[in-house]
Coordinates of C-alpha atoms in Angstrom, one line a residue:
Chain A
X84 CA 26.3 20.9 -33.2
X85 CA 22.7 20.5 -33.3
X86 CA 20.8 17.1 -33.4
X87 CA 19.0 15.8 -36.5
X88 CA 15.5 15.0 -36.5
X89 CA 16.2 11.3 -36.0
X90 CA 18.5 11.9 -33.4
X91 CA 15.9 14.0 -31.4
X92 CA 13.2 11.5 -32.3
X93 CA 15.0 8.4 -30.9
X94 CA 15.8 10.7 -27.2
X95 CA 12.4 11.3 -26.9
X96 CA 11.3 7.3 -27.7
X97 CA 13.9 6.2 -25.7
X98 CA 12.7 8.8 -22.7
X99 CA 8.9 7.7 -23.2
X100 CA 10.3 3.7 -23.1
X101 CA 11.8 4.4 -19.8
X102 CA 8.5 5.4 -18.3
X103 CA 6.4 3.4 -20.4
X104 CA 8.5 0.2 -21.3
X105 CA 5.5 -1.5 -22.8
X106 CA 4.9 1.3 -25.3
X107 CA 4.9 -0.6 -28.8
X108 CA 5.7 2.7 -31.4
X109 CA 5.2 0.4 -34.6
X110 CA 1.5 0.8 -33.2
X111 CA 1.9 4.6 -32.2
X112 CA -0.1 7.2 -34.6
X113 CA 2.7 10.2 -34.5
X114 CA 0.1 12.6 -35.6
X115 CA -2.2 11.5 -32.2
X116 CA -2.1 12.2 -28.6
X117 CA 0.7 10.6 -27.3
X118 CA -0.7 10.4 -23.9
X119 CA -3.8 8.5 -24.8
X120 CA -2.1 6.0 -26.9
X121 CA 0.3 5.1 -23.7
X122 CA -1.6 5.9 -20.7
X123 CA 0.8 8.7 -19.9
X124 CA -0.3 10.2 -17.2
X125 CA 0.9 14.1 -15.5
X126 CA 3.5 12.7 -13.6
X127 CA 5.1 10.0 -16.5
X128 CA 4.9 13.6 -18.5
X129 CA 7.0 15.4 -15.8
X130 CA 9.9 12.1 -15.9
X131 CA 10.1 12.3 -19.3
X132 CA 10.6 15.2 -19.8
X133 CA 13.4 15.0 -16.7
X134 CA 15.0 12.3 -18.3
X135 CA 15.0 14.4 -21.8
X136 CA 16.9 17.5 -19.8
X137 CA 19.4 14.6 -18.8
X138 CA 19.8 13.5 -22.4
X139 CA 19.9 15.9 -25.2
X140 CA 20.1 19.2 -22.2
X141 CA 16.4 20.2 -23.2
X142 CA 14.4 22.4 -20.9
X143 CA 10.3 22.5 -21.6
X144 CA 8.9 25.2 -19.8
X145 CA 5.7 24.1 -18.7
X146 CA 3.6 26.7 -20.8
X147 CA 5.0 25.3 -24.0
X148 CA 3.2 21.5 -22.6
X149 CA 0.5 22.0 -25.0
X150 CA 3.2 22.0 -27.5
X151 CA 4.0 18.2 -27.2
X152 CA 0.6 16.5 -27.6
X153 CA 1.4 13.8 -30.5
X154 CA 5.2 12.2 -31.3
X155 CA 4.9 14.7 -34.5
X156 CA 4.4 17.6 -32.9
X157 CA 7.2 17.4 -29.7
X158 CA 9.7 16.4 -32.4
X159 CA 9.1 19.5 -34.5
X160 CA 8.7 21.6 -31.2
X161 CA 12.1 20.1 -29.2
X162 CA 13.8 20.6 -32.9
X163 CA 13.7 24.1 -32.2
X164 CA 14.7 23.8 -28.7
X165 CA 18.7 24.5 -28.0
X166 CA 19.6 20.7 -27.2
X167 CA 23.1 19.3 -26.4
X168 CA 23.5 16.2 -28.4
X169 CA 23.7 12.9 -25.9
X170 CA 27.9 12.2 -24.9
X171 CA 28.7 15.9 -25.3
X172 CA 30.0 17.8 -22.2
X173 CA 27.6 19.6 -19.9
X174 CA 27.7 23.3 -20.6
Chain B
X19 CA 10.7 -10.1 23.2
X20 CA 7.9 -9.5 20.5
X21 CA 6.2 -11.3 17.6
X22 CA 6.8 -9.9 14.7
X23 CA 3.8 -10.8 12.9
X24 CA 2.4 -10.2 9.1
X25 CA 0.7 -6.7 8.9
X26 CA -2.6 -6.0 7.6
X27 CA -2.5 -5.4 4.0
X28 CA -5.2 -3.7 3.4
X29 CA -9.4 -4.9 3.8
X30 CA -9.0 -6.6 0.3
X31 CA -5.9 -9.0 1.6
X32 CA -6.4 -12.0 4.0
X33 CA -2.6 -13.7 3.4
X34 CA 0.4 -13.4 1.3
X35 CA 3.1 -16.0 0.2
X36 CA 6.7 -15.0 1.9
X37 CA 9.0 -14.8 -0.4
X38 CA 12.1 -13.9 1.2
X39 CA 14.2 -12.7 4.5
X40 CA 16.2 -9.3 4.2
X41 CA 17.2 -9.5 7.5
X42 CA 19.3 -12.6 9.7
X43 CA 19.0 -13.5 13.5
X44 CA 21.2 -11.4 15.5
X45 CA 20.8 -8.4 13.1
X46 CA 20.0 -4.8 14.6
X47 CA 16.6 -3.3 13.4
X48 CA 15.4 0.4 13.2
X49 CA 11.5 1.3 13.4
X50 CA 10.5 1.4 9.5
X51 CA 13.1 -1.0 8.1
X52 CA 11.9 -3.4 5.7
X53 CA 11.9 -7.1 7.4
X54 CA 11.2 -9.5 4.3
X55 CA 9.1 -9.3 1.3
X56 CA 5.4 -11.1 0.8
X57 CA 3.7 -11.4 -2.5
X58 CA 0.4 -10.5 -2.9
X59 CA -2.5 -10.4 -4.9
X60 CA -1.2 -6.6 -5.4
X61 CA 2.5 -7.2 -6.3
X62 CA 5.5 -7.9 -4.2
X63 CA 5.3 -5.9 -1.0
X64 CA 8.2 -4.9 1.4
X65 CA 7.3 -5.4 5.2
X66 CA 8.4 -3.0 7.5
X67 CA 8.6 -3.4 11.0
X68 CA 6.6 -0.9 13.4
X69 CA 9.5 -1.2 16.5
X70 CA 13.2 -0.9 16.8
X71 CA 14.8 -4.1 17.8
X72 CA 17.6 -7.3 17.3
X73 CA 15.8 -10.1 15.1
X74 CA 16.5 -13.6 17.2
X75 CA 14.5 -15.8 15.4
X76 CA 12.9 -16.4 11.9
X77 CA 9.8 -18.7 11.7
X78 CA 8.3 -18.1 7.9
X79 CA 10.0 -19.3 4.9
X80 CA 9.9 -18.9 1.4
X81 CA 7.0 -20.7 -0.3
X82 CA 5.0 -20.4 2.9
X83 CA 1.5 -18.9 3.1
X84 CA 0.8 -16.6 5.6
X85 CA -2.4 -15.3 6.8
X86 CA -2.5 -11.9 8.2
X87 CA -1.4 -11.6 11.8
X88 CA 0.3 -14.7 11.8
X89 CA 4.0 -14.9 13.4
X90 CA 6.8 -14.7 11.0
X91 CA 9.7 -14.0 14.0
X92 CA 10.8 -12.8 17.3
X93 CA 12.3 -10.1 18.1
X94 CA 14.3 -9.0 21.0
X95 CA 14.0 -5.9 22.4
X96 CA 16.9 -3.5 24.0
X97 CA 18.6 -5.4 26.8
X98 CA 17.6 -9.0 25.6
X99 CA 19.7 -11.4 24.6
X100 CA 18.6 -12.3 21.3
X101 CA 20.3 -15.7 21.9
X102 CA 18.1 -16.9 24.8
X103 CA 15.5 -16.0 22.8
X104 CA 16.3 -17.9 19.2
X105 CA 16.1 -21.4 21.6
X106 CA 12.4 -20.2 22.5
X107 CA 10.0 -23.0 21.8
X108 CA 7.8 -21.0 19.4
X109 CA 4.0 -22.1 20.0
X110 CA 2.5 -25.0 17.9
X111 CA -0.3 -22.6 16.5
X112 CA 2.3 -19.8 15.2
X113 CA 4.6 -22.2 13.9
X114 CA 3.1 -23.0 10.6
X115 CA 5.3 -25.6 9.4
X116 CA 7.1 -24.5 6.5
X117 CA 6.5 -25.5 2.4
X118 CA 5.3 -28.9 3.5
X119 CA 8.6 -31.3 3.0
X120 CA 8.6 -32.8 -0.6
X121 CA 7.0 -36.2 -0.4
X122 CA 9.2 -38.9 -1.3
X123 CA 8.9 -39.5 -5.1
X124 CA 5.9 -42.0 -5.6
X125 CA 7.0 -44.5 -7.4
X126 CA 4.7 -45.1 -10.5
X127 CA 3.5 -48.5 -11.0
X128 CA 4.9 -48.6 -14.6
X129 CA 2.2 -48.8 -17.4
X130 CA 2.5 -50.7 -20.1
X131 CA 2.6 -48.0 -22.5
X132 CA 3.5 -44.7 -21.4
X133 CA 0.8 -41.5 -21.4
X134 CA 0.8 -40.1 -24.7
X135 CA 2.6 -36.9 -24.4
X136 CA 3.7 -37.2 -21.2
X137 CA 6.4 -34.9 -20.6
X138 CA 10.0 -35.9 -19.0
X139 CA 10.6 -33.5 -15.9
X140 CA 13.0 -33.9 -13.3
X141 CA 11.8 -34.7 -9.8
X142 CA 13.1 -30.9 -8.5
X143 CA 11.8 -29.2 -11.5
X144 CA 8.4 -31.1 -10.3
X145 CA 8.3 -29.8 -7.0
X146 CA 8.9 -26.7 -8.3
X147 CA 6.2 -26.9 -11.1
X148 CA 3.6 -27.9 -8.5
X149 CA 5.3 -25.2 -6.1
X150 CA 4.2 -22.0 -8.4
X151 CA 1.4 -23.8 -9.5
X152 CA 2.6 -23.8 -13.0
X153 CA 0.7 -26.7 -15.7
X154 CA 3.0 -29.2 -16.7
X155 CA 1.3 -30.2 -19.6
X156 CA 2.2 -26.9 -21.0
X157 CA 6.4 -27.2 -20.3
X158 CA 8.9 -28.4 -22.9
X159 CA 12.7 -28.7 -22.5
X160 CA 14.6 -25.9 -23.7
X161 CA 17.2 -26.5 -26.3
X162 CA 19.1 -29.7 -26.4
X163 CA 17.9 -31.1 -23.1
X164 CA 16.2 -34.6 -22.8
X165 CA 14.0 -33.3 -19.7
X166 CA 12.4 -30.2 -18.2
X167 CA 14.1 -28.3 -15.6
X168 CA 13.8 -25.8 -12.8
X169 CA 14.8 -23.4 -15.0
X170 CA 12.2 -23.9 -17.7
X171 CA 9.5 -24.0 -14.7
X172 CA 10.8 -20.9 -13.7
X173 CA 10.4 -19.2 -17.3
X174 CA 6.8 -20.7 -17.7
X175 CA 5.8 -19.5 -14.5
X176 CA 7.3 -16.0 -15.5
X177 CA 5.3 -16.0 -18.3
X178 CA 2.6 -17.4 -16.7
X179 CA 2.3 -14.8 -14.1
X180 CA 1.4 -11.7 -15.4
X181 CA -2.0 -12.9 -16.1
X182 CA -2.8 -14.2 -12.6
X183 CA -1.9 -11.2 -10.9
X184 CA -4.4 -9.4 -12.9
X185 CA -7.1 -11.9 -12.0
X186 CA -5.9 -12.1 -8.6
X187 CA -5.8 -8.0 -8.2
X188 CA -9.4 -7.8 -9.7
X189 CA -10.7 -10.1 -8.1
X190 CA -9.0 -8.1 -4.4
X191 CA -10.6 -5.2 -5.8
X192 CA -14.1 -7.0 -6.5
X193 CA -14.4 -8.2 -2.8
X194 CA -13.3 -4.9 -1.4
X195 CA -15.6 -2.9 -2.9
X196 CA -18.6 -5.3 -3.0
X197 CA -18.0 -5.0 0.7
X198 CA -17.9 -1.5 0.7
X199 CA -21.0 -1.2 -1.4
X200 CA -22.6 -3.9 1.0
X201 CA -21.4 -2.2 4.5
X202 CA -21.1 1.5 3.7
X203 CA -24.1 3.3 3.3
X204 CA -22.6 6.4 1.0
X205 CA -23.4 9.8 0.7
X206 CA -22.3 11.6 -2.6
X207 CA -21.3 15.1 -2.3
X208 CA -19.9 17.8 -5.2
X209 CA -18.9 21.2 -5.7
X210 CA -17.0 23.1 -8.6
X211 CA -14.0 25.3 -6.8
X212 CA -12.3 27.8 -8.5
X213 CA -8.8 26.9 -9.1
X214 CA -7.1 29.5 -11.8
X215 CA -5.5 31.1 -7.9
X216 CA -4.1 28.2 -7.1
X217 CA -3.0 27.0 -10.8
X218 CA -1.7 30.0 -11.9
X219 CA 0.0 30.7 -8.0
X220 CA 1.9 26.8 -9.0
X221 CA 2.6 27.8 -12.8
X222 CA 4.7 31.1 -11.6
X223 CA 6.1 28.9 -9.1
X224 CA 7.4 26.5 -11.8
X225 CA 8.4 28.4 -14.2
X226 CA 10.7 29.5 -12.0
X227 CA 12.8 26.4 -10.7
X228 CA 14.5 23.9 -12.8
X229 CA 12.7 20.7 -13.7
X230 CA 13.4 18.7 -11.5
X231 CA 11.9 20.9 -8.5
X232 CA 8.5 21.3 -10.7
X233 CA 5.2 20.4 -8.6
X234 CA 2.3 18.8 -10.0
X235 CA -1.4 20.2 -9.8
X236 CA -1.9 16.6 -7.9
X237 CA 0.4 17.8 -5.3
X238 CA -1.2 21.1 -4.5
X239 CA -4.2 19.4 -4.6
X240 CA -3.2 16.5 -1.7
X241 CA -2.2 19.2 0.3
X242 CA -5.3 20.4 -0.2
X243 CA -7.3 17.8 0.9
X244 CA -5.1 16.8 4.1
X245 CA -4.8 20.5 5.4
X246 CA -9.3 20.4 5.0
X247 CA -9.3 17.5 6.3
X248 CA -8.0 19.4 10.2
X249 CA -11.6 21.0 9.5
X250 CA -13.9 17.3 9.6
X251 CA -11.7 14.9 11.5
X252 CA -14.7 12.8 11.4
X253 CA -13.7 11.7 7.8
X254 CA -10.1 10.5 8.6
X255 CA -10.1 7.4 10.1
X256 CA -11.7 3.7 10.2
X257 CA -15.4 2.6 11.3
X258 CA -14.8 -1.0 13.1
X259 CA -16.3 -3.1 15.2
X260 CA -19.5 -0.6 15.1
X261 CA -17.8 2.2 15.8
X262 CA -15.8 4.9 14.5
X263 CA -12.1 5.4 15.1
X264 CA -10.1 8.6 14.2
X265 CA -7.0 8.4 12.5
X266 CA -3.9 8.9 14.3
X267 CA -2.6 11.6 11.2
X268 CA -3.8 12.9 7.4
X269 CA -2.3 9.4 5.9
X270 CA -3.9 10.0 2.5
X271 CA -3.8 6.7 0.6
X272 CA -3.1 7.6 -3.4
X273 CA -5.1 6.1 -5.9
X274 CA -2.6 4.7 -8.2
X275 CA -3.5 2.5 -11.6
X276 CA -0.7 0.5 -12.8
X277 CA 0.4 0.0 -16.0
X278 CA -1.2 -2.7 -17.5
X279 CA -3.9 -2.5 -15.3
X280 CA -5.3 -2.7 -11.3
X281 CA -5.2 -0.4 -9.0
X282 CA -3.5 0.4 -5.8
X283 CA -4.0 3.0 -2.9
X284 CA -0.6 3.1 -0.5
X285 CA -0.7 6.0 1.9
X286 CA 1.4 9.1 1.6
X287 CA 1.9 9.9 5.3
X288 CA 1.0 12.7 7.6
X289 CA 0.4 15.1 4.1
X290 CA -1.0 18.1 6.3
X291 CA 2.3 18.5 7.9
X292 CA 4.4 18.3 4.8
X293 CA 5.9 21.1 3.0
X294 CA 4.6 21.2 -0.4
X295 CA 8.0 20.5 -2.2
X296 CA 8.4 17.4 0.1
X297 CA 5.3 16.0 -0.4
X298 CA 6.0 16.6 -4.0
X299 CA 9.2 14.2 -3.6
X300 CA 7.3 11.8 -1.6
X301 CA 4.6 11.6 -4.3
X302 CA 6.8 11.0 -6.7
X303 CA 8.8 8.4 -5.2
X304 CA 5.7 6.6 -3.8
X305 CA 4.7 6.5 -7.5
X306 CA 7.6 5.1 -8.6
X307 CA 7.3 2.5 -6.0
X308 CA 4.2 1.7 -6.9
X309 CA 4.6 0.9 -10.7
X310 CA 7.7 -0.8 -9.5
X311 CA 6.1 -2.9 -6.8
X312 CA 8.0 -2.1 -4.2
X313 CA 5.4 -0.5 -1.8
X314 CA 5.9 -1.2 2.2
X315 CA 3.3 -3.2 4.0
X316 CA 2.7 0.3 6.8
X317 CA 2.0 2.1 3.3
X318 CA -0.9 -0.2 2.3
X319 CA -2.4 -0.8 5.6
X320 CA -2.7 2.8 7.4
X321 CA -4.4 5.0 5.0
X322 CA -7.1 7.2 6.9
X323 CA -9.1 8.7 3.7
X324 CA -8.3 7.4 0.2
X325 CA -8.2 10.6 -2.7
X326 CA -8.7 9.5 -6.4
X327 CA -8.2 12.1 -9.1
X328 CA -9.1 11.5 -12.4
X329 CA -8.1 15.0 -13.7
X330 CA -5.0 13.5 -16.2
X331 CA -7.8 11.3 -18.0
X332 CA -10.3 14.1 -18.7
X333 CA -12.9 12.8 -16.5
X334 CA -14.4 15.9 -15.0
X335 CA -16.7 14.7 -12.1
X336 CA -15.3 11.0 -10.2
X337 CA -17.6 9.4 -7.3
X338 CA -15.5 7.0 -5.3
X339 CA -16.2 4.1 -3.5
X340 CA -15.2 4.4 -0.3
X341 CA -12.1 1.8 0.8
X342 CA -13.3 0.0 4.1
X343 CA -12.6 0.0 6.6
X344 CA -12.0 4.2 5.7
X345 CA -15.1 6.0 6.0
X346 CA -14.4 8.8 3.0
X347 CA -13.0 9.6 -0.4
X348 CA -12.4 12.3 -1.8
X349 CA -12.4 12.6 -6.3
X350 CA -10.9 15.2 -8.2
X351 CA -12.1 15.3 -12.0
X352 CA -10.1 17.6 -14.6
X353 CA -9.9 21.7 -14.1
X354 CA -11.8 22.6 -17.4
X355 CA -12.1 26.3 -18.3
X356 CA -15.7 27.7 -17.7
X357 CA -17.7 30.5 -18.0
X358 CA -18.1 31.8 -14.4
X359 CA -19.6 35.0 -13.0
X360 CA -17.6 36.6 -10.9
X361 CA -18.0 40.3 -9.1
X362 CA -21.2 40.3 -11.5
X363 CA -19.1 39.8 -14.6
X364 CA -18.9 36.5 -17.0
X365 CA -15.5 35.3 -16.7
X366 CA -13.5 32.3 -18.2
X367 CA -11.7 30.2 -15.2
X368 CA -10.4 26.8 -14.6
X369 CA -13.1 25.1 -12.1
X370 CA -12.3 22.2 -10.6
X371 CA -15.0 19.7 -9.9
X372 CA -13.9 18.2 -6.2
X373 CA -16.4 15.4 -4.8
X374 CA -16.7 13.7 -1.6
X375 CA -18.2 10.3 -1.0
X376 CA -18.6 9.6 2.8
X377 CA -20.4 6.8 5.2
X378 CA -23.2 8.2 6.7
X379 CA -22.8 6.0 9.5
X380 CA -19.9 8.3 10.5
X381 CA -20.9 12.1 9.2
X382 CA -23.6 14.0 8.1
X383 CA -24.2 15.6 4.5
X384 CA -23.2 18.9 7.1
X385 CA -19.8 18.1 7.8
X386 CA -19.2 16.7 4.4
X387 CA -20.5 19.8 2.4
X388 CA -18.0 21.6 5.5
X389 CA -15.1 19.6 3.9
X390 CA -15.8 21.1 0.8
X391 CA -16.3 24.7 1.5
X392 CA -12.8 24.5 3.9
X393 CA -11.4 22.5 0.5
X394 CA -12.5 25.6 -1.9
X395 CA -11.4 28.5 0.5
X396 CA -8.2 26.9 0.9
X397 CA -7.6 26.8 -3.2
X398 CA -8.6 30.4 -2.8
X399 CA -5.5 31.0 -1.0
X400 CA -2.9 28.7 -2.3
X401 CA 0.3 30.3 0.0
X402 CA -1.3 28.8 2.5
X403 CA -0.8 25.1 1.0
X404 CA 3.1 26.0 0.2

């Protein structure tokens, strides 16, 4: 079963929010640098990405980085990543 | 039988406020176990102890303010009977007395008509307003209750806090560097290094380990810096007293900015001599520690050389201020792709812009621009720095 673009969407806040738990995303532009907007620096980027492989089973090779610059963009990028949805067994 | 006594925090830290034991008399120590926790102007801050031992006596308590290099207990050492030593007289001058005893309530002469808007408190949640320094003009009783109580103190100083920790860590960072600006006479040194060997080199690496063993650019680069550093010992270490003092390893001290601002520098030990992967784990969890506040007092005192890197911000050249009582820093800007010419040819590559400030009291221009040069070959050749 794959996940809905909500579903992926809400992983990937709840990942950012466990690095950044200050992040406000009522004040977040999706279609801007996500690491700007929330001091995110190289090393929050690697953890939230670690804590996405633990959630939804989603590996980001680090050439495909450039590929999740703004909110927008990694939800229409991890979309079309093979995900396992959150509760479901570990393949 | 030794004093354990409160550690230097760093040049920018004169005292602390203890704020609690994690140890009891009687108790078995190892070498790096964390003693008792002090705030400071930098966070919370776990103090380790530098020698193995049994801890017979504790003399600081919570509350208390402790200046650096004051006693907080004794210790016995193997053989010694912790017991003989807990009924030591400790020495008027080490013996701070504790949060000074709560005065007696003064009894108010009452007025005739009371202070508008004064506030009901009970005498505890008093002490402990006056305690953590918190306004009482600005508490109210929660919910139903007539009065304020410790709990509401507690929440307003909560609330309260966040804001003077900023002030307090800016204005630690303010004295340490006007000092440093003051004391150090600086030189400023730069070079652009050639880093698509050693990125690409680290991007085959990851991309072939799961995500969890990835290292950072940062990493590569630490080890970097430590392994030159072998080259120009002469920038590790302290300048005291009018003199210069080597340090006793590569304890490179992190630049860290914390969420919601300030900045911290705990040392990541003895980086030459780590494997790459665990200095990669090390990083990480000093990181953690830091944004958590949980560093260890050895971690903020014993840096030798302090290495900013600006690279995740975009900034492509940084010029640090040097840390005192260190005597170098080393800034690493962003690797932006260049035009460069190379066997005769025009070639697009990363270059990284590596700068070294250094006190000229200690090293020449000479050595510096040698720190470089050993920095750059080594990127040249990034096996070497696995």
């Amino acid at each position: 079963m794959s996940m809905s673009r909500d579903d992926v969407r809400k992983a990937l806040i709840d990942c950012i929010l466990a690095v950044a738990p200050e992040a406000d995303f009522s004040n977040v532009r999706p279609d801007r640098p996500l690491r700007d907007q929330l001091d995110i620096d190289s090393f929050d980027f690697l953890t939230i990405l670690q804590h996405l492989h633990e959630r939804i089973g989603v590996d980001v090779p680090e050439s495909d980085y450039g590929k999740m610059i703004t909110l927008d963009g990694s939800v229409d990028y991890l979309m079309h990543r093979p995900t396992r949805p959150p509760g479901a067994a570990t393949p | 039988m030794f004093e354990f006594k409160l550690p230097s925090l760093g040049a920018d830290m004169e005292d602390g406020t203890f704020t609690e034991w994690q140890v009891e008399p009687g108790q078995q120590v190892a070498r790096g176990q964390v003693i008792c926790v002090v705030e400071t102007q930098k966070g919370a801050i776990d103090v380790d102890i530098w020698q193995a031992g049994t801890i017979a006596k504790l003399i600081a308590s919570p509350g208390q303010r402790i200046p650096v290099g004051q006693v907080m207990a004794l210790v016995a050492t193997e053989g010694e009977d912790w017991r003989a030593i807990a009924d030591t007289v400790v020495p008027a001058d080490t013996a701070a007395p504790a949060a000074p005893a709560a005065p007696a309530a003064p009894i108010a002469a009452p007025s005739a008509v009371p202070a508008p808007g004064r506030i009901k408190i009970s005498p505890a949640a008093r002490r402990r307003a006056e305690e953590l320094g918190v306004d009482l003009t600005a508490l109210k009783p929660s919910g139903t209750h007539a009065a304020v109580s410790i709990a509401d103190v507690d929440l307003a100083a909560r609330a309260a806090a966040p804001v003077d920790r900023q002030a307090a860590m800016r204005a630690a960072i303010a004295a340490a560097m006007s000092r440093s600006k003051r004391e150090i006479p600086h030189y400023y040194l730069a070079t652009g290094i050639n880093a698509e060997r050693a990125l690409g080199w680290l991007e085959q690496r990851n991309a072939a380990v799961p995500i969890g063993e990835r290292i950072l650019f940062a990493a590569l680069e630490l080890k970097a810096v430590a392994l030159a550093l072998r080259e120009t010992p002469e920038l590790n270490g302290f300048y005291e007293a009018g003199a210069f003092r080597p340090g006793t390893g590569m304890h490179l001290g992190v630049a860290i900015s914390l969420r919601g601002g300030g900045l911290v520098a705990p040392a990541l030990h003895d980086a030459d001599r780590l494997s790459l992967a665990d200095l990669m784990a090390q990083l990480k969890e000093l990181l953690q520690r830091a944004r958590g506040g949980q560093l260890r007092s050895s971690e903020m005192s014993d840096p030798t050389i302090t290495v900013t890197n600006l690279g995740d911000l975009g900034v492509e050249t940084v010029f640090g201020v040097i840390y005192p009582p260190q005597v170098a820093l080393v800034g690493l800007g962003r690797a932006l792709t260049k035009p460069l010419v190379i066997d005769g040819a025009i070639a697009p590559a990363r270059v990284l812009r590596a700068t070294l400030s250094a006190d000229h009291r200690v090293s020449d221009g000479m050595r510096g621009a040698r720190f470089l040069i050993e920095l750059d070959r080594l990127f040249q050749q990034p096996e070497l720095l696995a």
